[in-house]
PDB file of C-alpha atoms in Angstrom:
ATOM      1  CA  UNK A   1      19.564  46.509  63.759  1.00  0.00           C
ATOM      2  CA  UNK A   2      16.121  46.732  62.289  1.00  0.00           C
ATOM      3  CA  UNK A   3      17.389  48.709  59.279  1.00  0.00           C
ATOM      4  CA  UNK A   4      20.220  46.227  58.723  1.00  0.00           C
ATOM      5  CA  UNK A   5      17.792  43.292  58.871  1.00  0.00           C
ATOM      6  CA  UNK A   6      15.474  44.899  56.313  1.00  0.00           C
ATOM      7  CA  UNK A   7      18.449  45.521  54.016  1.00  0.00           C
ATOM      8  CA  UNK A   8      19.436  41.880  54.214  1.00  0.00           C
ATOM      9  CA  UNK A   9      15.871  40.766  53.491  1.00  0.00           C
ATOM     10  CA  UNK A  10      15.736  42.896  50.338  1.00  0.00           C
ATOM     11  CA  UNK A  11      19.226  41.918  49.216  1.00  0.00           C
ATOM     12  CA  UNK A  12      18.608  38.182  49.700  1.00  0.00           C
ATOM     13  CA  UNK A  13      16.622  37.519  46.467  1.00  0.00           C
ATOM     14  CA  UNK A  14      19.031  39.614  44.416  1.00  0.00           C
ATOM     15  CA  UNK A  15      22.008  37.664  45.778  1.00  0.00           C
ATOM     16  CA  UNK A  16      20.234  34.375  45.035  1.00  0.00           C
ATOM     17  CA  UNK A  17      19.583  35.424  41.416  1.00  0.00           C
ATOM     18  CA  UNK A  18      23.181  36.518  41.048  1.00  0.00           C
ATOM     19  CA  UNK A  19      24.388  33.182  42.371  1.00  0.00           C
ATOM     20  CA  UNK A  20      22.103  31.331  39.947  1.00  0.00           C
ATOM     21  CA  UNK A  21      23.388  33.394  37.048  1.00  0.00           C
ATOM     22  CA  UNK A  22      27.010  32.797  38.042  1.00  0.00           C
ATOM     23  CA  UNK A  23      26.528  29.056  38.361  1.00  0.00           C
ATOM     24  CA  UNK A  24      27.880  27.204  35.316  1.00  0.00           C
ATOM     25  CA  UNK A  25      25.268  25.705  33.014  1.00  0.00           C
ATOM     26  CA  UNK A  26      25.571  21.916  33.028  1.00  0.00           C
ATOM     27  CA  UNK A  27      26.561  20.495  29.669  1.00  0.00           C
ATOM     28  CA  UNK A  28      24.265  17.848  28.186  1.00  0.00           C
ATOM     29  CA  UNK A  29      25.478  14.334  28.865  1.00  0.00           C
ATOM     30  CA  UNK A  30      24.252  13.062  25.513  1.00  0.00           C
ATOM     31  CA  UNK A  31      26.984  14.787  23.485  1.00  0.00           C
ATOM     32  CA  UNK A  32      29.976  13.125  25.223  1.00  0.00           C
ATOM     33  CA  UNK A  33      28.233   9.757  24.988  1.00  0.00           C
ATOM     34  CA  UNK A  34      27.674  10.248  21.266  1.00  0.00           C
ATOM     35  CA  UNK A  35      31.319  11.177  20.735  1.00  0.00           C
ATOM     36  CA  UNK A  36      32.391   8.136  22.746  1.00  0.00           C
ATOM     37  CA  UNK A  37      30.120   5.904  20.673  1.00  0.00           C
ATOM     38  CA  UNK A  38      31.586   7.077  17.360  1.00  0.00           C
ATOM     39  CA  UNK A  39      35.104   6.821  18.781  1.00  0.00           C
ATOM     40  CA  UNK A  40      34.493   3.181  19.714  1.00  0.00           C
ATOM     41  CA  UNK A  41      32.967   2.499  16.295  1.00  0.00           C
ATOM     42  CA  UNK A  42      36.030   4.003  14.626  1.00  0.00           C
ATOM     43  CA  UNK A  43      38.404   1.954  16.795  1.00  0.00           C
ATOM     44  CA  UNK A  44      36.453  -1.217  16.062  1.00  0.00           C
ATOM     45  CA  UNK A  45      36.533  -0.492  12.315  1.00  0.00           C
ATOM     46  CA  UNK A  46      40.285   0.094  12.473  1.00  0.00           C
ATOM     47  CA  UNK A  47      40.856  -3.152  14.383  1.00  0.00           C
ATOM     48  CA  UNK A  48      38.794  -5.121  11.865  1.00  0.00           C
ATOM     49  CA  UNK A  49      40.718  -3.533   9.000  1.00  0.00           C
ATOM     50  CA  UNK A  50      44.031  -4.503  10.596  1.00  0.00           C
ATOM     51  CA  UNK A  51      42.854  -8.085  11.114  1.00  0.00           C
ATOM     52  CA  UNK A  52      41.683  -8.254   7.487  1.00  0.00           C
ATOM     53  CA  UNK A  53      45.055  -7.051   6.199  1.00  0.00           C
ATOM     54  CA  UNK A  54      46.894  -9.533   8.415  1.00  0.00           C
ATOM     55  CA  UNK A  55      44.594 -12.381   7.323  1.00  0.00           C
ATOM     56  CA  UNK A  56      45.170 -11.612   3.633  1.00  0.00           C
ATOM     57  CA  UNK A  57      48.915 -11.418   4.181  1.00  0.00           C
ATOM     58  CA  UNK A  58      48.981 -14.744   6.052  1.00  0.00           C
ATOM     59  CA  UNK A  59      46.895 -16.478   3.370  1.00  0.00           C
ATOM     60  CA  UNK A  60      49.167 -15.114   0.636  1.00  0.00           C
ATOM     61  CA  UNK A  61      52.254 -16.417   2.446  1.00  0.00           C
ATOM     62  CA  UNK A  62      50.757 -19.822   3.218  1.00  0.00           C
ATOM     63  CA  UNK A  63      48.989 -20.389  -0.110  1.00  0.00           C
ATOM     64  CA  UNK A  64      51.327 -23.215  -1.309  1.00  0.00           C
ATOM     65  CA  UNK A  65      50.846 -25.132   1.955  1.00  0.00           C
ATOM     66  CA  UNK A  66      47.079 -24.523   1.866  1.00  0.00           C
ATOM     67  CA  UNK A  67      46.993 -25.796  -1.715  1.00  0.00           C
ATOM     68  CA  UNK A  68      48.641 -29.071  -0.706  1.00  0.00           C
ATOM     69  CA  UNK A  69      46.159 -29.513   2.139  1.00  0.00           C
ATOM     70  CA  UNK A  70      43.285 -28.776  -0.214  1.00  0.00           C
ATOM     71  CA  UNK A  71      44.441 -31.400  -2.712  1.00  0.00           C
ATOM     72  CA  UNK A  72      43.815 -34.163  -0.155  1.00  0.00           C
ATOM     73  CA  UNK A  73      40.605 -36.019  -1.213  1.00  0.00           C
ATOM     74  CA  UNK A  74      39.216 -36.197   2.322  1.00  0.00           C
ATOM     75  CA  UNK A  75      39.604 -32.439   2.711  1.00  0.00           C
ATOM     76  CA  UNK A  76      38.423 -31.392  -0.723  1.00  0.00           C
ATOM     77  CA  UNK A  77      34.962 -32.981  -0.415  1.00  0.00           C
ATOM     78  CA  UNK A  78      34.212 -31.526   3.021  1.00  0.00           C
ATOM     79  CA  UNK A  79      32.490 -28.213   3.683  1.00  0.00           C
ATOM     80  CA  UNK A  80      35.589 -26.791   5.358  1.00  0.00           C
ATOM     81  CA  UNK A  81      37.630 -27.948   2.387  1.00  0.00           C
ATOM     82  CA  UNK A  82      35.371 -25.991   0.011  1.00  0.00           C
ATOM     83  CA  UNK A  83      35.861 -22.920   2.173  1.00  0.00           C
ATOM     84  CA  UNK A  84      39.602 -23.565   2.010  1.00  0.00           C
ATOM     85  CA  UNK A  85      39.240 -23.832  -1.762  1.00  0.00           C
ATOM     86  CA  UNK A  86      38.062 -20.224  -1.914  1.00  0.00           C
ATOM     87  CA  UNK A  87      41.332 -19.186  -0.277  1.00  0.00           C
ATOM     88  CA  UNK A  88      43.434 -21.031  -2.853  1.00  0.00           C
ATOM     89  CA  UNK A  89      41.412 -19.940  -5.898  1.00  0.00           C
ATOM     90  CA  UNK A  90      38.797 -22.715  -6.346  1.00  0.00           C
ATOM     91  CA  UNK A  91      35.279 -21.144  -6.513  1.00  0.00           C
ATOM     92  CA  UNK A  92      33.445 -24.488  -6.279  1.00  0.00           C
ATOM     93  CA  UNK A  93      31.705 -23.388  -3.078  1.00  0.00           C
ATOM     94  CA  UNK A  94      30.120 -20.477  -4.942  1.00  0.00           C
ATOM     95  CA  UNK A  95      29.929 -21.781  -8.514  1.00  0.00           C
ATOM     96  CA  UNK A  96      29.066 -25.423  -7.856  1.00  0.00           C
ATOM     97  CA  UNK A  97      30.297 -28.546  -9.593  1.00  0.00           C
ATOM     98  CA  UNK A  98      30.675 -28.248 -13.334  1.00  0.00           C
ATOM     99  CA  UNK A  99      30.865 -31.847 -14.565  1.00  0.00           C
ATOM    100  CA  UNK A 100      29.932 -31.253 -18.221  1.00  0.00           C
ATOM    101  CA  UNK A 101      28.298 -34.686 -18.313  1.00  0.00           C
ATOM    102  CA  UNK A 102      25.597 -34.961 -20.947  1.00  0.00           C
ATOM    103  CA  UNK A 103      22.460 -36.775 -19.843  1.00  0.00           C
ATOM    104  CA  UNK A 104      20.621 -39.165 -22.121  1.00  0.00           C
ATOM    105  CA  UNK A 105      17.883 -36.603 -22.803  1.00  0.00           C
ATOM    106  CA  UNK A 106      17.613 -35.339 -26.352  1.00  0.00           C
ATOM    107  CA  UNK A 107      14.888 -32.896 -27.318  1.00  0.00           C
ATOM    108  CA  UNK A 108      15.160 -31.778 -30.953  1.00  0.00           C
ATOM    109  CA  UNK A 109      18.940 -31.903 -30.773  1.00  0.00           C
ATOM    110  CA  UNK A 110      19.097 -30.057 -27.440  1.00  0.00           C
ATOM    111  CA  UNK A 111      21.181 -31.884 -24.842  1.00  0.00           C
ATOM    112  CA  UNK A 112      21.077 -31.470 -21.063  1.00  0.00           C
ATOM    113  CA  UNK A 113      24.186 -31.229 -18.934  1.00  0.00           C
ATOM    114  CA  UNK A 114      24.265 -32.710 -15.422  1.00  0.00           C
ATOM    115  CA  UNK A 115      25.514 -29.658 -13.539  1.00  0.00           C
ATOM    116  CA  UNK A 116      24.569 -28.443 -10.097  1.00  0.00           C
ATOM    117  CA  UNK A 117      22.688 -25.249  -9.490  1.00  0.00           C
ATOM    118  CA  UNK A 118      25.035 -22.525  -8.237  1.00  0.00           C
ATOM    119  CA  UNK A 119      25.199 -22.802  -4.431  1.00  0.00           C
ATOM    120  CA  UNK A 120      24.716 -19.067  -4.037  1.00  0.00           C
ATOM    121  CA  UNK A 121      21.393 -19.410  -5.880  1.00  0.00           C
ATOM    122  CA  UNK A 122      20.250 -22.323  -3.705  1.00  0.00           C
ATOM    123  CA  UNK A 123      21.232 -20.570  -0.486  1.00  0.00           C
ATOM    124  CA  UNK A 124      19.396 -17.413  -1.596  1.00  0.00           C
ATOM    125  CA  UNK A 125      16.325 -19.533  -2.312  1.00  0.00           C
ATOM    126  CA  UNK A 126      16.505 -21.083   1.163  1.00  0.00           C
ATOM    127  CA  UNK A 127      16.755 -17.587   2.657  1.00  0.00           C
ATOM    128  CA  UNK A 128      13.583 -16.527   0.807  1.00  0.00           C
ATOM    129  CA  UNK A 129      11.747 -19.553   2.250  1.00  0.00           C
ATOM    130  CA  UNK A 130      12.837 -18.619   5.778  1.00  0.00           C
ATOM    131  CA  UNK A 131      11.852 -15.017   5.111  1.00  0.00           C
ATOM    132  CA  UNK A 132       8.406 -16.130   3.905  1.00  0.00           C
ATOM    133  CA  UNK A 133       7.781 -18.091   7.102  1.00  0.00           C
ATOM    134  CA  UNK A 134       8.988 -15.147   9.192  1.00  0.00           C
ATOM    135  CA  UNK A 135       6.782 -12.740   7.240  1.00  0.00           C
ATOM    136  CA  UNK A 136       3.754 -15.030   7.619  1.00  0.00           C
ATOM    137  CA  UNK A 137       4.311 -15.411  11.336  1.00  0.00           C
ATOM    138  CA  UNK A 138       4.989 -11.730  11.991  1.00  0.00           C
ATOM    139  CA  UNK A 139       2.211 -10.157   9.921  1.00  0.00           C
ATOM    140  CA  UNK A 140      -0.523 -12.817   9.701  1.00  0.00           C
ATOM    141  CA  UNK A 141      -0.139 -15.068  12.747  1.00  0.00           C
ATOM    142  CA  UNK A 142       1.171 -12.738  15.461  1.00  0.00           C
ATOM    143  CA  UNK A 143      -0.288  -9.657  13.700  1.00  0.00           C
ATOM    144  CA  UNK A 144       2.575  -7.635  15.117  1.00  0.00           C
ATOM    145  CA  UNK A 145       2.900  -5.506  11.995  1.00  0.00           C
ATOM    146  CA  UNK A 146       0.503  -3.626   9.758  1.00  0.00           C
ATOM    147  CA  UNK A 147      -0.433  -5.019   6.359  1.00  0.00           C
ATOM    148  CA  UNK A 148      -0.272  -2.750   3.322  1.00  0.00           C
ATOM    149  CA  UNK A 149      -3.912  -1.614   3.539  1.00  0.00           C
ATOM    150  CA  UNK A 150      -3.703  -0.813   7.246  1.00  0.00           C
ATOM    151  CA  UNK A 151      -0.391   0.957   6.705  1.00  0.00           C
ATOM    152  CA  UNK A 152      -1.977   3.031   3.952  1.00  0.00           C
ATOM    153  CA  UNK A 153      -4.871   3.996   6.223  1.00  0.00           C
ATOM    154  CA  UNK A 154      -2.442   5.005   8.978  1.00  0.00           C
ATOM    155  CA  UNK A 155      -0.427   7.158   6.593  1.00  0.00           C
ATOM    156  CA  UNK A 156      -3.586   8.824   5.300  1.00  0.00           C
ATOM    157  CA  UNK A 157      -4.662   9.607   8.875  1.00  0.00           C
ATOM    158  CA  UNK A 158      -1.251  11.090   9.608  1.00  0.00           C
ATOM    159  CA  UNK A 159      -1.382  13.128   6.393  1.00  0.00           C
ATOM    160  CA  UNK A 160      -4.851  14.409   7.306  1.00  0.00           C
ATOM    161  CA  UNK A 161      -3.349  16.000  10.420  1.00  0.00           C
ATOM    162  CA  UNK A 162      -1.131  18.132   8.185  1.00  0.00           C
ATOM    163  CA  UNK A 163      -3.958  19.338   5.933  1.00  0.00           C
ATOM    164  CA  UNK A 164      -5.141  22.864   6.569  1.00  0.00           C
ATOM    165  CA  UNK A 165      -8.865  23.011   7.342  1.00  0.00           C
ATOM    166  CA  UNK A 166      -9.400  26.474   5.877  1.00  0.00           C
ATOM    167  CA  UNK A 167     -10.768  27.349   2.451  1.00  0.00           C
ATOM    168  CA  UNK A 168      -7.304  28.029   1.005  1.00  0.00           C
ATOM    169  CA  UNK A 169      -6.292  24.397   1.246  1.00  0.00           C
ATOM    170  CA  UNK A 170      -5.624  23.215  -2.346  1.00  0.00           C
ATOM    171  CA  UNK A 171      -6.209  19.582  -1.382  1.00  0.00           C
ATOM    172  CA  UNK A 172      -9.714  20.251  -0.060  1.00  0.00           C
ATOM    173  CA  UNK A 173     -12.419  20.045  -2.728  1.00  0.00           C
ATOM    174  CA  UNK A 174     -15.417  22.349  -2.420  1.00  0.00           C
ATOM    175  CA  UNK A 175     -19.035  21.203  -2.598  1.00  0.00           C
ATOM    176  CA  UNK A 176     -20.494  23.944  -4.789  1.00  0.00           C
ATOM    177  CA  UNK A 177     -23.167  23.478  -7.424  1.00  0.00           C
ATOM    178  CA  UNK A 178     -22.967  25.204 -10.788  1.00  0.00           C
ATOM    179  CA  UNK A 179     -24.760  28.537 -10.909  1.00  0.00           C
ATOM    180  CA  UNK A 180     -27.617  28.613 -13.394  1.00  0.00           C
ATOM    181  CA  UNK A 181     -29.127  32.107 -13.244  1.00  0.00           C
ATOM    182  CA  UNK A 182     -28.771  34.380 -16.252  1.00  0.00           C
ATOM    183  CA  UNK A 183     -27.114  37.081 -14.130  1.00  0.00           C
ATOM    184  CA  UNK A 184     -24.417  34.715 -12.848  1.00  0.00           C
ATOM    185  CA  UNK A 185     -23.757  33.291 -16.312  1.00  0.00           C
ATOM    186  CA  UNK A 186     -23.523  36.819 -17.735  1.00  0.00           C
ATOM    187  CA  UNK A 187     -21.096  37.894 -14.997  1.00  0.00           C
ATOM    188  CA  UNK A 188     -19.038  34.780 -15.602  1.00  0.00           C
ATOM    189  CA  UNK A 189     -18.898  35.579 -19.319  1.00  0.00           C
ATOM    190  CA  UNK A 190     -17.672  39.115 -18.622  1.00  0.00           C
ATOM    191  CA  UNK A 191     -15.004  37.842 -16.202  1.00  0.00           C
ATOM    192  CA  UNK A 192     -13.932  35.162 -18.666  1.00  0.00           C
ATOM    193  CA  UNK A 193     -13.568  37.674 -21.498  1.00  0.00           C
ATOM    194  CA  UNK A 194     -11.392  40.001 -19.416  1.00  0.00           C
ATOM    195  CA  UNK A 195      -9.243  37.396 -17.666  1.00  0.00           C
ATOM    196  CA  UNK A 196      -9.304  34.050 -19.467  1.00  0.00           C
ATOM    197  CA  UNK A 197      -9.874  34.740 -23.165  1.00  0.00           C
ATOM    198  CA  UNK A 198      -6.220  35.630 -23.793  1.00  0.00           C
ATOM    199  CA  UNK A 199      -5.220  31.984 -23.260  1.00  0.00           C
ATOM    200  CA  UNK A 200      -8.443  30.087 -23.950  1.00  0.00           C
ATOM    201  CA  UNK A 201      -9.981  32.240 -26.709  1.00  0.00           C
ATOM    202  CA  UNK A 202     -13.018  34.492 -26.718  1.00  0.00           C
ATOM    203  CA  UNK A 203     -15.320  31.501 -27.154  1.00  0.00           C
ATOM    204  CA  UNK A 204     -13.179  29.154 -25.012  1.00  0.00           C
ATOM    205  CA  UNK A 205     -12.074  27.379 -28.186  1.00  0.00           C
ATOM    206  CA  UNK A 206      -8.524  27.100 -26.871  1.00  0.00           C
ATOM    207  CA  UNK A 207      -5.304  28.898 -27.777  1.00  0.00           C
ATOM    208  CA  UNK A 208      -2.342  28.531 -25.456  1.00  0.00           C
ATOM    209  CA  UNK A 209      -4.698  26.896 -22.989  1.00  0.00           C
ATOM    210  CA  UNK A 210      -6.937  23.924 -23.799  1.00  0.00           C
ATOM    211  CA  UNK A 211     -10.335  23.969 -25.449  1.00  0.00           C
ATOM    212  CA  UNK A 212     -13.019  24.296 -22.741  1.00  0.00           C
ATOM    213  CA  UNK A 213     -16.047  23.506 -24.870  1.00  0.00           C
ATOM    214  CA  UNK A 214     -15.502  19.786 -25.463  1.00  0.00           C
ATOM    215  CA  UNK A 215     -15.868  16.799 -23.129  1.00  0.00           C
ATOM    216  CA  UNK A 216     -12.152  16.385 -22.479  1.00  0.00           C
ATOM    217  CA  UNK A 217     -10.580  17.749 -19.313  1.00  0.00           C
ATOM    218  CA  UNK A 218      -7.032  17.837 -18.013  1.00  0.00           C
ATOM    219  CA  UNK A 219      -7.965  18.471 -14.383  1.00  0.00           C
ATOM    220  CA  UNK A 220     -11.607  17.422 -14.125  1.00  0.00           C
ATOM    221  CA  UNK A 221     -14.785  18.852 -15.637  1.00  0.00           C
ATOM    222  CA  UNK A 222     -17.054  18.866 -12.586  1.00  0.00           C
ATOM    223  CA  UNK A 223     -17.778  22.389 -11.344  1.00  0.00           C
ATOM    224  CA  UNK A 224     -15.725  21.963  -8.150  1.00  0.00           C
ATOM    225  CA  UNK A 225     -12.735  20.691 -10.117  1.00  0.00           C
ATOM    226  CA  UNK A 226     -12.994  23.634 -12.519  1.00  0.00           C
ATOM    227  CA  UNK A 227     -13.338  25.955  -9.500  1.00  0.00           C
ATOM    228  CA  UNK A 228     -10.199  24.463  -7.928  1.00  0.00           C
ATOM    229  CA  UNK A 229      -8.201  24.781 -11.161  1.00  0.00           C
ATOM    230  CA  UNK A 230      -9.150  28.437 -11.546  1.00  0.00           C
ATOM    231  CA  UNK A 231      -8.556  29.296  -7.895  1.00  0.00           C
ATOM    232  CA  UNK A 232      -5.208  27.581  -7.326  1.00  0.00           C
ATOM    233  CA  UNK A 233      -3.907  27.327 -10.900  1.00  0.00           C
ATOM    234  CA  UNK A 234      -1.717  24.536 -12.249  1.00  0.00           C
ATOM    235  CA  UNK A 235       1.953  24.877 -11.393  1.00  0.00           C
ATOM    236  CA  UNK A 236       4.246  24.267 -14.343  1.00  0.00           C
ATOM    237  CA  UNK A 237       1.417  24.389 -16.916  1.00  0.00           C
ATOM    238  CA  UNK A 238       1.057  28.157 -17.300  1.00  0.00           C
ATOM    239  CA  UNK A 239      -2.322  28.267 -15.536  1.00  0.00           C
ATOM    240  CA  UNK A 240      -2.054  31.028 -12.963  1.00  0.00           C
ATOM    241  CA  UNK A 241      -3.896  31.062  -9.649  1.00  0.00           C
ATOM    242  CA  UNK A 242      -6.768  33.560  -9.577  1.00  0.00           C
ATOM    243  CA  UNK A 243      -7.583  33.360  -5.852  1.00  0.00           C
ATOM    244  CA  UNK A 244      -5.900  36.703  -5.170  1.00  0.00           C
ATOM    245  CA  UNK A 245      -7.626  38.488  -8.068  1.00  0.00           C
ATOM    246  CA  UNK A 246     -11.138  37.063  -8.135  1.00  0.00           C
ATOM    247  CA  UNK A 247     -13.468  36.450  -5.235  1.00  0.00           C
ATOM    248  CA  UNK A 248     -14.919  33.040  -4.510  1.00  0.00           C
ATOM    249  CA  UNK A 249     -18.263  34.101  -6.022  1.00  0.00           C
ATOM    250  CA  UNK A 250     -16.555  35.360  -9.176  1.00  0.00           C
ATOM    251  CA  UNK A 251     -14.559  32.132  -9.560  1.00  0.00           C
ATOM    252  CA  UNK A 252     -17.778  30.138  -9.254  1.00  0.00           C
ATOM    253  CA  UNK A 253     -19.430  32.378 -11.857  1.00  0.00           C
ATOM    254  CA  UNK A 254     -16.558  31.806 -14.292  1.00  0.00           C
ATOM    255  CA  UNK A 255     -16.660  28.051 -13.621  1.00  0.00           C
ATOM    256  CA  UNK A 256     -20.406  27.961 -14.256  1.00  0.00           C
ATOM    257  CA  UNK A 257     -20.037  29.986 -17.459  1.00  0.00           C
ATOM    258  CA  UNK A 258     -17.360  27.593 -18.737  1.00  0.00           C
ATOM    259  CA  UNK A 259     -19.648  24.634 -18.136  1.00  0.00           C
ATOM    260  CA  UNK A 260     -22.463  26.433 -19.986  1.00  0.00           C
ATOM    261  CA  UNK A 261     -20.288  26.355 -23.115  1.00  0.00           C
ATOM    262  CA  UNK A 262     -20.175  22.570 -23.272  1.00  0.00           C
ATOM    263  CA  UNK A 263     -20.952  21.307 -26.777  1.00  0.00           C
ATOM    264  CA  UNK A 264     -21.054  24.749 -28.431  1.00  0.00           C
ATOM    265  CA  UNK A 265     -18.349  23.698 -30.954  1.00  0.00           C
ATOM    266  CA  UNK A 266     -16.883  27.137 -31.760  1.00  0.00           C
ATOM    267  CA  UNK A 267     -14.944  27.739 -34.968  1.00  0.00           C
ATOM    268  CA  UNK A 268     -11.253  26.896 -34.820  1.00  0.00           C
ATOM    269  CA  UNK A 269     -11.628  24.775 -31.717  1.00  0.00           C
ATOM    270  CA  UNK A 270      -8.421  23.238 -30.436  1.00  0.00           C
ATOM    271  CA  UNK A 271      -8.036  19.470 -30.470  1.00  0.00           C
ATOM    272  CA  UNK A 272      -9.185  17.582 -27.343  1.00  0.00           C
ATOM    273  CA  UNK A 273      -6.784  17.243 -24.443  1.00  0.00           C
ATOM    274  CA  UNK A 274      -7.029  15.110 -21.317  1.00  0.00           C
ATOM    275  CA  UNK A 275      -9.660  12.561 -20.320  1.00  0.00           C
ATOM    276  CA  UNK A 276     -13.219  12.421 -21.584  1.00  0.00           C
ATOM    277  CA  UNK A 277     -15.678  13.473 -18.912  1.00  0.00           C
ATOM    278  CA  UNK A 278     -19.236  14.609 -19.426  1.00  0.00           C
ATOM    279  CA  UNK A 279     -19.616  17.715 -17.265  1.00  0.00           C
ATOM    280  CA  UNK A 280     -22.961  18.876 -15.908  1.00  0.00           C
ATOM    281  CA  UNK A 281     -23.994  21.866 -18.020  1.00  0.00           C
ATOM    282  CA  UNK A 282     -25.857  24.555 -16.042  1.00  0.00           C
ATOM    283  CA  UNK A 283     -29.039  25.849 -17.600  1.00  0.00           C
ATOM    284  CA  UNK A 284     -29.652  29.574 -17.263  1.00  0.00           C
ATOM    285  CA  UNK A 285     -32.921  30.518 -15.646  1.00  0.00           C
ATOM    286  CA  UNK A 286     -34.456  33.432 -17.510  1.00  0.00           C
TER     287      UNK A 286
END
């Protein structure tokens, strides 16, 4: 009996797991409800379509009788009569009264007709007035909604959550200062000659790429903007990203060397491109 009891104790958990595995997984209740919702929407749309077809058919059959009712003066001037007029082909409710009566105003031979504004225009104007009061009450009185500035701030805060905090974030601007030592400027010159001169020229006068010696910049002339352009490149403009080929120190050396060329006016310099911006020119310390 003791051996049988121990066997049952060990087999109990296994049997429980087997029973759990064999139990059918309950289907989510949301899917049948969604199907039922769209089924009801489809039935409602079909019913409305049937009623519309029947209404058009009835109006077409009864149009002569409706026309005679509409011709009655007491009916024609009423609001319901104008609605009836739409059914028999009179667009007065939408177009307004066209009396073609000339007023006694005469300005340089220009006469004024006494016609009503189109009702659709007047009703639209009334709707804008109601909307203005609702907007004022909702946003300024009750302050239930965010104004444009607050909405912008909220969106910027939400966007900040998606920005990567690391150094490879192209939207994050660095806070470097231009290098000014002779060694850094010399290293930057060597790196520029071997990597950048093919597009910008040996003296940065500009070839395929823009001239880098003037005061005009396409993507900013401050050292951190130049650093960012070199590191991440410019998609669609032919400027490749150098972050995988040059180290951060080397990129800063190249950026500093470029800024040291400001105002050198090399021969055959390319015409200015971009916005004028006086960049801080590093001075080499000998």
